[in-house]
XYZ file of C-alpha atoms in Angstrom:
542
model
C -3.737 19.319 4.389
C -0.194 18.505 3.692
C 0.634 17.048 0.224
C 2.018 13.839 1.652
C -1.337 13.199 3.314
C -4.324 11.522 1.956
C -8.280 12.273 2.950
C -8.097 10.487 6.538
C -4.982 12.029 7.676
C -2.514 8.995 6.755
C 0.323 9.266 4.785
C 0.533 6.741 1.609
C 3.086 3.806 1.974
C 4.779 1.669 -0.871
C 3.637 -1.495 -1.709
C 2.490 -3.876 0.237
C 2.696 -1.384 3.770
C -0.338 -0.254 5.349
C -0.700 3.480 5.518
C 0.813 5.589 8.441
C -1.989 7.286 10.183
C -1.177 11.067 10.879
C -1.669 13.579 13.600
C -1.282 17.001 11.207
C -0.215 19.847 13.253
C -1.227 22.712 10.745
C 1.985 24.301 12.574
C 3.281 26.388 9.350
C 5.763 24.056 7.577
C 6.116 21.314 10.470
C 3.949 18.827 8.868
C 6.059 19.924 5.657
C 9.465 18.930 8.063
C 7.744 15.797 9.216
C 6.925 14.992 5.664
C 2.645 15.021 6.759
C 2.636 15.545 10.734
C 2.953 13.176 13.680
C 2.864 10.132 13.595
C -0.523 9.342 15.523
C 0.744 6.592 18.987
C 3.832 7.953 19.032
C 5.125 10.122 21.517
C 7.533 12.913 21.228
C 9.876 14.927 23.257
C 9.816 19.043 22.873
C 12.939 19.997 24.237
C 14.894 24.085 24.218
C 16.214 26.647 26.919
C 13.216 29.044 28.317
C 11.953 31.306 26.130
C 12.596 29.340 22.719
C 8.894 28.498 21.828
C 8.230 25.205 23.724
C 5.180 26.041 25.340
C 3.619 27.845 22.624
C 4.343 25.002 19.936
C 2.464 22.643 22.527
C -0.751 24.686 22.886
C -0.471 25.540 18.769
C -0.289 21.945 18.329
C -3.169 21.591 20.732
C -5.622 23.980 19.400
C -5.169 23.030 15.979
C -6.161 19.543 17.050
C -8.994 20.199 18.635
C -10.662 22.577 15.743
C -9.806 19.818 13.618
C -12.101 17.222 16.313
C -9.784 16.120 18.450
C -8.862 15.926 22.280
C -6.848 17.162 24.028
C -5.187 17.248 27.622
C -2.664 19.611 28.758
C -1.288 18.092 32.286
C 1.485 20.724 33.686
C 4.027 20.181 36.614
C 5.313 23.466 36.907
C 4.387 26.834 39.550
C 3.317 28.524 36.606
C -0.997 29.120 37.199
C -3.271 27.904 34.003
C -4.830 31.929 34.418
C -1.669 32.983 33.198
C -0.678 30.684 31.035
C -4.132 31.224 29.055
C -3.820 34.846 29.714
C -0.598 34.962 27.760
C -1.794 32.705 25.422
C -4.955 34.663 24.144
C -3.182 37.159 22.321
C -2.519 34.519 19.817
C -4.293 33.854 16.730
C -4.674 30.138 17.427
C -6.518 30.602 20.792
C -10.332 30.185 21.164
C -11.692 29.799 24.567
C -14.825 28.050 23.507
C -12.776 24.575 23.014
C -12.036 25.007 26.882
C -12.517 23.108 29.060
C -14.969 20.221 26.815
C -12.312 19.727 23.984
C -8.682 20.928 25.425
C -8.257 20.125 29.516
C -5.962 21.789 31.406
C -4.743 19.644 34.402
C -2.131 20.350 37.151
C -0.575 17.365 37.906
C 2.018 18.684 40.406
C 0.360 17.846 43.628
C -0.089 14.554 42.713
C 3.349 14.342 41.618
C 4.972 15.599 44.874
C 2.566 13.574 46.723
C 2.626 10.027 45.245
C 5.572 10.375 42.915
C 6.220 8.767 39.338
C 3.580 6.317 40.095
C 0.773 8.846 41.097
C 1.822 11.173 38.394
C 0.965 7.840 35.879
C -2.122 6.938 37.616
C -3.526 10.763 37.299
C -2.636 10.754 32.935
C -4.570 7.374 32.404
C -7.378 8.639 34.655
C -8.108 11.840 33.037
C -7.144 10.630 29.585
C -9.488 7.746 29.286
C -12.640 9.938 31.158
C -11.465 12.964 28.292
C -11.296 10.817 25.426
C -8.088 12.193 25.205
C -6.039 11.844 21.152
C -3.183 14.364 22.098
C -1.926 14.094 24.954
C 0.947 16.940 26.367
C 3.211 16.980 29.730
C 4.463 20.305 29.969
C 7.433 20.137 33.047
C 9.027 16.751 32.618
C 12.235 17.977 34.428
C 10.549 18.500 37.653
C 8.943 14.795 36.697
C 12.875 13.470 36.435
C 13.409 14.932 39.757
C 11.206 11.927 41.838
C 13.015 9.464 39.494
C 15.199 7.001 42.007
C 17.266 6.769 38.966
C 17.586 7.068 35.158
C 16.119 3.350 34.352
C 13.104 4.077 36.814
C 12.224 7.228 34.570
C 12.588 5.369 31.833
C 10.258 2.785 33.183
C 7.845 5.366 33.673
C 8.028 6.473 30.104
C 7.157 3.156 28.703
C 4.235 2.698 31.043
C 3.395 5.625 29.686
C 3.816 5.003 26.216
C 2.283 1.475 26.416
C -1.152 2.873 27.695
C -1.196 6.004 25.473
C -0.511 3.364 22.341
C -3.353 0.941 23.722
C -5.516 4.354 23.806
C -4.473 5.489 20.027
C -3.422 8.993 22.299
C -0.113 11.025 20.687
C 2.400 12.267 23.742
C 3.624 15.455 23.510
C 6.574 15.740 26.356
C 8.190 19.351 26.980
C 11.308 19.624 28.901
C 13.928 22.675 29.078
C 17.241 22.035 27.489
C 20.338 23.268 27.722
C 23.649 22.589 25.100
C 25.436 19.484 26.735
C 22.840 18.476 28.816
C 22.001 14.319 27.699
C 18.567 13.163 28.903
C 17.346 9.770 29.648
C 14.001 9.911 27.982
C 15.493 10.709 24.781
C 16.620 7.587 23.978
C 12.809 5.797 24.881
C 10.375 8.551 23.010
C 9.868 8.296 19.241
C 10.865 11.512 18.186
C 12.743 14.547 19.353
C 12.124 18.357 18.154
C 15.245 20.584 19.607
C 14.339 24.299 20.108
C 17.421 26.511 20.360
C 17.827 30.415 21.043
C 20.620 31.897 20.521
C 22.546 35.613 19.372
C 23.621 36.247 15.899
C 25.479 39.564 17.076
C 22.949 41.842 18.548
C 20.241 39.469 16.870
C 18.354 36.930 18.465
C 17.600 33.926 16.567
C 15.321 31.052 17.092
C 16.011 27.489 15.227
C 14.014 24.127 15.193
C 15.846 20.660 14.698
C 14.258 17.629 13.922
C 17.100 15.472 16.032
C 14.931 11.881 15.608
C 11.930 10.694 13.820
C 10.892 7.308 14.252
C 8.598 5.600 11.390
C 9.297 8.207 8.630
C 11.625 10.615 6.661
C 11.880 14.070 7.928
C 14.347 17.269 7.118
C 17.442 17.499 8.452
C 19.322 20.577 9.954
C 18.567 23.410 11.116
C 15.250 25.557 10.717
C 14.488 29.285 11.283
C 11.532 30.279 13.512
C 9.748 32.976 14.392
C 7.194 33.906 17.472
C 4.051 36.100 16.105
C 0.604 36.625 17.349
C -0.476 34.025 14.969
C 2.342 31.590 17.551
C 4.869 29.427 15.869
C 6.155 29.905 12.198
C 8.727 27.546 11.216
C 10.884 28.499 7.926
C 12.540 25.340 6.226
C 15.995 26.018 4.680
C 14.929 27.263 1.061
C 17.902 25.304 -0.327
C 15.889 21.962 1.186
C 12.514 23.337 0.532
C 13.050 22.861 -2.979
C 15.720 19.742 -3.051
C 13.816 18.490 -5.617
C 12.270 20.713 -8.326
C 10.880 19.600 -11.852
C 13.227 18.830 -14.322
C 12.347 20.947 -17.252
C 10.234 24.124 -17.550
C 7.880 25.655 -19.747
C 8.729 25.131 -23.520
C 7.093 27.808 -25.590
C 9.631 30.752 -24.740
C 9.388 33.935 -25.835
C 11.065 37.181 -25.806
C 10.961 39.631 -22.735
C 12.108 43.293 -23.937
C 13.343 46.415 -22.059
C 10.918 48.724 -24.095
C 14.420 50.279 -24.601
C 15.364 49.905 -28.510
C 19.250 49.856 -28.590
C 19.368 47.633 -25.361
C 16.596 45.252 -26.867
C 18.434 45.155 -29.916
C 21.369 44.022 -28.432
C 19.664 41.530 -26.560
C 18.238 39.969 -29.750
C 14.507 41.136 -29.319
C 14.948 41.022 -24.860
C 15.685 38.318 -22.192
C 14.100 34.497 -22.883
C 11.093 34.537 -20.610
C 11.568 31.822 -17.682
C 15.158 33.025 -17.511
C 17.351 35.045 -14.987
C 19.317 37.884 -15.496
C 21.782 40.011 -13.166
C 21.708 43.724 -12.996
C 25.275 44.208 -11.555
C 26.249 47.854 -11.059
C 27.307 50.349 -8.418
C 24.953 52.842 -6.712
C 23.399 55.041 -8.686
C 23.862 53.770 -12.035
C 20.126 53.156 -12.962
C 19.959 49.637 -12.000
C 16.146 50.340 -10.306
C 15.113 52.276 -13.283
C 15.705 49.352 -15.940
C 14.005 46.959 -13.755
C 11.240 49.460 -13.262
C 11.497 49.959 -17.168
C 11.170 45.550 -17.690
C 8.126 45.586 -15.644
C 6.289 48.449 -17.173
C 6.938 47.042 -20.747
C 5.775 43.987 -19.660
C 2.474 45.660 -18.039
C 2.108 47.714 -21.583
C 1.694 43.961 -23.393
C -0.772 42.415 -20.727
C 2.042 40.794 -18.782
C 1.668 40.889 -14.916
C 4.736 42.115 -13.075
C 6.065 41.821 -9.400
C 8.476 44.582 -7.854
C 9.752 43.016 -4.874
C 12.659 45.567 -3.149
C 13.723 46.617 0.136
C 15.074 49.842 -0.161
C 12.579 52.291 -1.874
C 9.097 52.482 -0.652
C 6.249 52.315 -3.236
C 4.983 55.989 -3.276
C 9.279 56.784 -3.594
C 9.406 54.305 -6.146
C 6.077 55.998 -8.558
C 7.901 59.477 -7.470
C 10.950 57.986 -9.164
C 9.813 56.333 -12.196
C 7.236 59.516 -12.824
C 10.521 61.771 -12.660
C 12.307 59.595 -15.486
C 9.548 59.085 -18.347
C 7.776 56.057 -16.589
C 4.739 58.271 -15.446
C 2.545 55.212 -16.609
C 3.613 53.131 -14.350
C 1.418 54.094 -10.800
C -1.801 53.922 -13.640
C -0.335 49.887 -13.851
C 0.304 50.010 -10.054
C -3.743 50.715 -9.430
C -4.470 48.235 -11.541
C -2.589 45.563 -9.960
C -1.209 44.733 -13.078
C 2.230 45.609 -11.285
C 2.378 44.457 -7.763
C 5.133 46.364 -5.871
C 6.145 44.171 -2.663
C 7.980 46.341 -0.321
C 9.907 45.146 2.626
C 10.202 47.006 5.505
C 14.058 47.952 6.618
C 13.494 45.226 9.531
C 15.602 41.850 11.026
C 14.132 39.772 8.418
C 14.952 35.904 7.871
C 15.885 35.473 5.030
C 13.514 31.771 3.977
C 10.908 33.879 5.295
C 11.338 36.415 2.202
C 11.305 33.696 -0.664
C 8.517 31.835 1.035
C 6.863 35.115 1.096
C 7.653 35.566 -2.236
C 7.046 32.679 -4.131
C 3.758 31.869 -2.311
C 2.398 35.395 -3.827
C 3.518 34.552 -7.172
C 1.723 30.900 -6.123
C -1.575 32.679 -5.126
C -1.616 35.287 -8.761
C -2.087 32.114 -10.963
C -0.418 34.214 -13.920
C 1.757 33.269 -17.118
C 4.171 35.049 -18.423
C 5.431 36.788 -14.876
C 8.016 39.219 -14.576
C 10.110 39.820 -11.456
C 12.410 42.550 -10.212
C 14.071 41.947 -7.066
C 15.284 45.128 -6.662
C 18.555 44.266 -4.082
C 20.040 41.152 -3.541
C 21.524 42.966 -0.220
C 18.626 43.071 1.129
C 18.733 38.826 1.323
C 22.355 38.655 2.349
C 21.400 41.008 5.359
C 18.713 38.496 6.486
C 21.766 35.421 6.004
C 22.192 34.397 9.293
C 24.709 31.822 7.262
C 26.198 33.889 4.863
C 27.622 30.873 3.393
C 24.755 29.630 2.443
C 23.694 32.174 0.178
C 25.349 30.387 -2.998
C 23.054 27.330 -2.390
C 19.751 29.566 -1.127
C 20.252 31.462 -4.886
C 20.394 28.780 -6.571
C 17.210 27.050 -5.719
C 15.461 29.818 -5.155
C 16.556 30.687 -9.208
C 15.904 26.868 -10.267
C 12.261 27.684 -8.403
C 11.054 30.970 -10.432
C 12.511 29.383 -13.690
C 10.167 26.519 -13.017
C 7.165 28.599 -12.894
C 8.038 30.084 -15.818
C 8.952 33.716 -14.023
C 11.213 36.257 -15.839
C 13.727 37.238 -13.221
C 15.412 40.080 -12.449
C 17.911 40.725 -10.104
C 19.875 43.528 -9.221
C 23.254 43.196 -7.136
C 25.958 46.370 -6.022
C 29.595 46.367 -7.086
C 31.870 49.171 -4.623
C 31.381 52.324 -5.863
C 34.550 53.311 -6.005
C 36.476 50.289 -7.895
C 39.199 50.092 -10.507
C 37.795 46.539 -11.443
C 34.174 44.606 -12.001
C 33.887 42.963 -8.482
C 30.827 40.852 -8.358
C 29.503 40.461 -4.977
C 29.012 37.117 -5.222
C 31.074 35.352 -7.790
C 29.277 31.580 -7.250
C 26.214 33.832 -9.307
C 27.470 34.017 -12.684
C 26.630 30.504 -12.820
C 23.235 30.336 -11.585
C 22.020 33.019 -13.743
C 21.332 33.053 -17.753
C 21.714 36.580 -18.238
C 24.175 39.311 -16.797
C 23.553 43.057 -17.390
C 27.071 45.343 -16.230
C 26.172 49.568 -15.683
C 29.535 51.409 -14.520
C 30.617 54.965 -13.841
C 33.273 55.656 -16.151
C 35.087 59.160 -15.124
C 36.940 61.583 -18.300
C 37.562 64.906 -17.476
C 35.663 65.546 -13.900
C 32.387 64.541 -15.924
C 31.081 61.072 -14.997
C 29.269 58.868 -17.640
C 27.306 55.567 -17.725
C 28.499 52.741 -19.811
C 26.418 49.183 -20.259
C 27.290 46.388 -21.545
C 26.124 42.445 -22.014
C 28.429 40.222 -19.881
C 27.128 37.060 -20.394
C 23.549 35.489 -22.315
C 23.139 31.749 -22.601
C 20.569 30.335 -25.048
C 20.923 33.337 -27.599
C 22.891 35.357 -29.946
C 24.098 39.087 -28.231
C 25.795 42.263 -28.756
C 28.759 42.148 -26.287
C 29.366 45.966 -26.944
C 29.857 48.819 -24.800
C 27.389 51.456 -25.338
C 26.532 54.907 -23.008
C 23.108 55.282 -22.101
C 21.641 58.467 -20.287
C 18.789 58.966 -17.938
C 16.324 62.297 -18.278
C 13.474 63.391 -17.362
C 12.351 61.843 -21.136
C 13.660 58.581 -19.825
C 16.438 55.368 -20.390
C 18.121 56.196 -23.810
C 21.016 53.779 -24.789
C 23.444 54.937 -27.475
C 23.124 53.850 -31.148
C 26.645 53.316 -31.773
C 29.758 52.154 -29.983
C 31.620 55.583 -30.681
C 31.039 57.383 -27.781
C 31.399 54.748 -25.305
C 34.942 54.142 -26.882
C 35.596 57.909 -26.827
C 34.934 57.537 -23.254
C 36.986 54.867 -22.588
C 40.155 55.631 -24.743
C 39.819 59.750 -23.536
C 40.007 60.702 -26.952
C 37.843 63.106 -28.305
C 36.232 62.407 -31.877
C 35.205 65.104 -34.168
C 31.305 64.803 -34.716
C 31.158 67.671 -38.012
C 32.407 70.938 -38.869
C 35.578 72.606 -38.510
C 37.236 73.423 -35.380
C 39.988 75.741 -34.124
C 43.671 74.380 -34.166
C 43.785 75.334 -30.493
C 40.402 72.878 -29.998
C 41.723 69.489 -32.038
C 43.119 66.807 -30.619
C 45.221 64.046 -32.725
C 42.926 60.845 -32.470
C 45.155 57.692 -31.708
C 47.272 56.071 -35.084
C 45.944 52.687 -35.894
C 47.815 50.130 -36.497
C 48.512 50.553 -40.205
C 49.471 54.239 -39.605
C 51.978 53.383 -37.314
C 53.736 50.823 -39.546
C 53.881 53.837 -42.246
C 55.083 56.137 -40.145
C 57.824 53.810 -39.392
C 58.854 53.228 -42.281
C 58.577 57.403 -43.914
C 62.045 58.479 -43.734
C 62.691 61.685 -42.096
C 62.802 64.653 -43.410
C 66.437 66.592 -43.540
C 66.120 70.119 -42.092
C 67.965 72.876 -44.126
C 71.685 73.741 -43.369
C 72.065 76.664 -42.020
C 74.181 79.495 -44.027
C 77.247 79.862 -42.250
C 79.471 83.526 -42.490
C 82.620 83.294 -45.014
C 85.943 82.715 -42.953
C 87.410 85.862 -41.864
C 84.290 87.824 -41.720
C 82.909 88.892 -38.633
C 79.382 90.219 -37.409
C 81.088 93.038 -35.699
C 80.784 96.161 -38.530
C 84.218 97.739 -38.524
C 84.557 101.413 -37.450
């Protein structure tokens, strides 16, 4: 039962209005689009190009209605036979033949149509509805309907004969019809509400959408929604950034620190990350962004604290393989006892609502406190953007979401591997996040070293430092000091003890005060040389 709804199905009113009674769907995330389902009277017109969902929403719709005691009649006008239709139809989740034919009716209603017309078509719904007891009510084939129309107003008249008896028999209309981009139809203008299928390419992708055009006698969501087709029939993803328009205010107030398990990075951090917050791992390939977010979780798991590992890239026995390589070999022990929950995502066409509904519904279902997250690739969400420009608004209330629920966020995002500069991939994310985390390649001498260093930390005190960290087979080890890191950088070598050959030293760099002596030192006169007395010559005499 949607959250708008109350026990009998209507949807609560303000003061003063009687309740809106409710025809819920239990289509995934419709009734959450219609803000509680149909509105029970009303009829509504289905309307997409072939193959975009129509006439599997219908039956969905129809199903669901009838497990939930309803009645249903499905009246079709087109060639298609019912064998096939329910033949196609029973490899869906939603099917059960046993509702068939005493709860859901399926009725031709061609013959009559081509027979008697508009007004034989009309006598053969109120028939068969008022002997079924019929509460949903669905015409699947309205164009070929339109076709025995005289003209636009006499189809229209047929619609509100329609709709007058289906009101006087409490009965919700269902009316599917192809569409095409352009096309304007008649009935659209007398129905109550209008759901737009579209199907379309995204390159070589095809995409499905749902758009709630009109919706009499209630608020609904605007723009565009993704869809998918599945065995289990129609799955309809909401636009995360409208999913969550309206989050709480404020989150959880007793915040605590999150470490690394890695002592100079948790020093510099203060003690670790506030829990609730989100931090950026921003890095190229290679640079050990996986194995500190595989090192956050398994500290985390060491202290009680549940963990999620949600990636796209490695797969989970790849992932142990790695961490057991690299001084994490506690980590699968976690893993068994689903203390650590690695969600992997198949390299598929995903869609990319579909992921953080899939996401934050698990997190939904754990009932834990004190969660940490990795999301190990924000690529892997920008490949699912059929928008790309919406991924600025997605992150963000996708972020806002996880902070509510008090979930200690990871992310990690690519810069180009070969780059001069710190390019962030998405630059609108530096102020969505609390936290940012840079690992780079630096290169001296055809040897190449890892350098990290704290960007950015709201809310708390940090060391902005560079430091050098390696990775082993012992594990993550981040340099005390800042002295190699700047050796690094500069390319000048520092003596660490003992005494070296003159061939082997090399001047470190003058400071500042140096320079200003060596200024001002004045040089030093070199000897004259002794020149030979006049009238002398080198040449011995014979």
């Amino acid at each position: 039962m949607s959250n708008t709804e109350d026990a009998d199905g209507s949807t609560p009113s303000s003061e003063g209005k009687s309740p809106t009674k409710r025809l819920v769907t239990n289509v995934p995330r419709l009734d959450f689009i219609t803000k509680g389902g149909l509105i029970q009277g009303s009829s509504y017109a289905i309307i997409g190009p072939p193959g975009s969902g129509k006439t599997v929403l219908a039956n969905q719709i129809a199903f669901q209605h009838v497990k939930n005691g309803g009645k249903a009649l499905y009246v079709t006008l087109l060639s298609e036979s019912h064998g096939r239709l329910l033949e196609n139809l029973s490899q869906m989740t939603f099917f059960d033949p046993d509702v068939i034919p005493d709860r859901l009716q399926y009725l031709s209603g061609y013959r009559d149509l081509e027979r008697d017309g508009l007004k034989g078509l009309l006598e053969l719904l109120r028939k068969n509805a008022q002997a079924h007891g019929t509460t949903l009510l669905i015409i699947d084939g309205m164009d070929a309907a339109k076709e025995f129309a005289t003209s636009d107003q006499s189809f229209k008249r047929f619609l509100q004969d329609l709709q007058t008896f289906c009101s006087i028999l409490g009965c919700t209309t269902l009316m599917l019809a192809p569409h095409h981009e352009g096309e304007i139809h008649p009935e659209n203008t007398a129905v109550d509400g209008i759901f737009e299928l579209s199907l379309w390419l995204h390159g070589p992708r095809a995409v499905r959408e749902l758009i709630a055009i009109k919706f009499r006698g209630g608020p609904s969501l605007l723009g565009r929604h993704e869809v998918e087709i599945s065995n289990q029939g129609i799955l309809i993803h909401p636009r995360t950034e409208v999913q969550f328009a309206h989050p709480a205010a404020e989150g959880r107030e007793d915040r605590i620190r999150m470490p690394f398990g890695i002592p100079r990075l948790d020093e510099a951090l203060r003690g670790g990350v506030l829990s609730g917050s989100t931090t950026l791992l921003l890095g190229a390939p290679g640079t050990g962004k996986t194995l500190l977010g595989l090192h956050f979780l398994l500290e985390g798991a060491r202290a009680g604290q549940p963990g999620v590992y949600f990636g796209f890239f490695e797969t989970p026995p790849r992932l142990i393989e790695k961490a057991e390589g690299t001084g994490m070999g506690d980590l699968k022990k976690y893993v068994d006892e689903g203390l650590i929950e690695i969600q992997w995502q198949p390299p598929l066409e995903h869609n990319m609502d579909s992921l953080a509904e899939r996401l934050l519904e698990r997190i939904e279902e754990r009932k834990v406190d004190r969660l940490r997250l990795f999301i190990d690739g924000v690529a892997g969400f920008r490949s699912a953007a059929v928008y790309p420009d919406r991924l600025g608004r997605f992150f963000s209330a996708l972020t806002h979401q996880l902070r509510m629920m008090d979930v200690t966020t990871l992310y990690s995002d690519e810069t180009p591997l070969f780059s001069p500069g710190v390019e962030m991939p998405q630059p609108e994310a530096a102020s969505t996040v609390e936290n940012v985390i840079l690992v780079r390649y630096v290169e001296l001498r055809s040897q190449l070293y890892r350098l990290l260093s704290i960007m950015k930390m709201r809310e708390s005190a940090y060391d902005s430092g560079i430091r050098e960290f390696s990775i082993s087979e012992q594990g993550i080890e981040v340099a005390g000091t800042f002295e190699s890191a700047e050796s690094i950088l500069t390319g000048h070598a520092r003596l660490t003890g003992g005494e070296s050959s003159r061939s082997d030293r090399v001047k470190a760099p003058l400071g500042p005060k140096k320079k200003k002596q060596a200024r001002k030192a004045p040089a030093k006169k070199k000897p004259a040389s002794k020149k030979a007395p006049a009238g002398t010559s080198r040449r011995r005499r014979s």
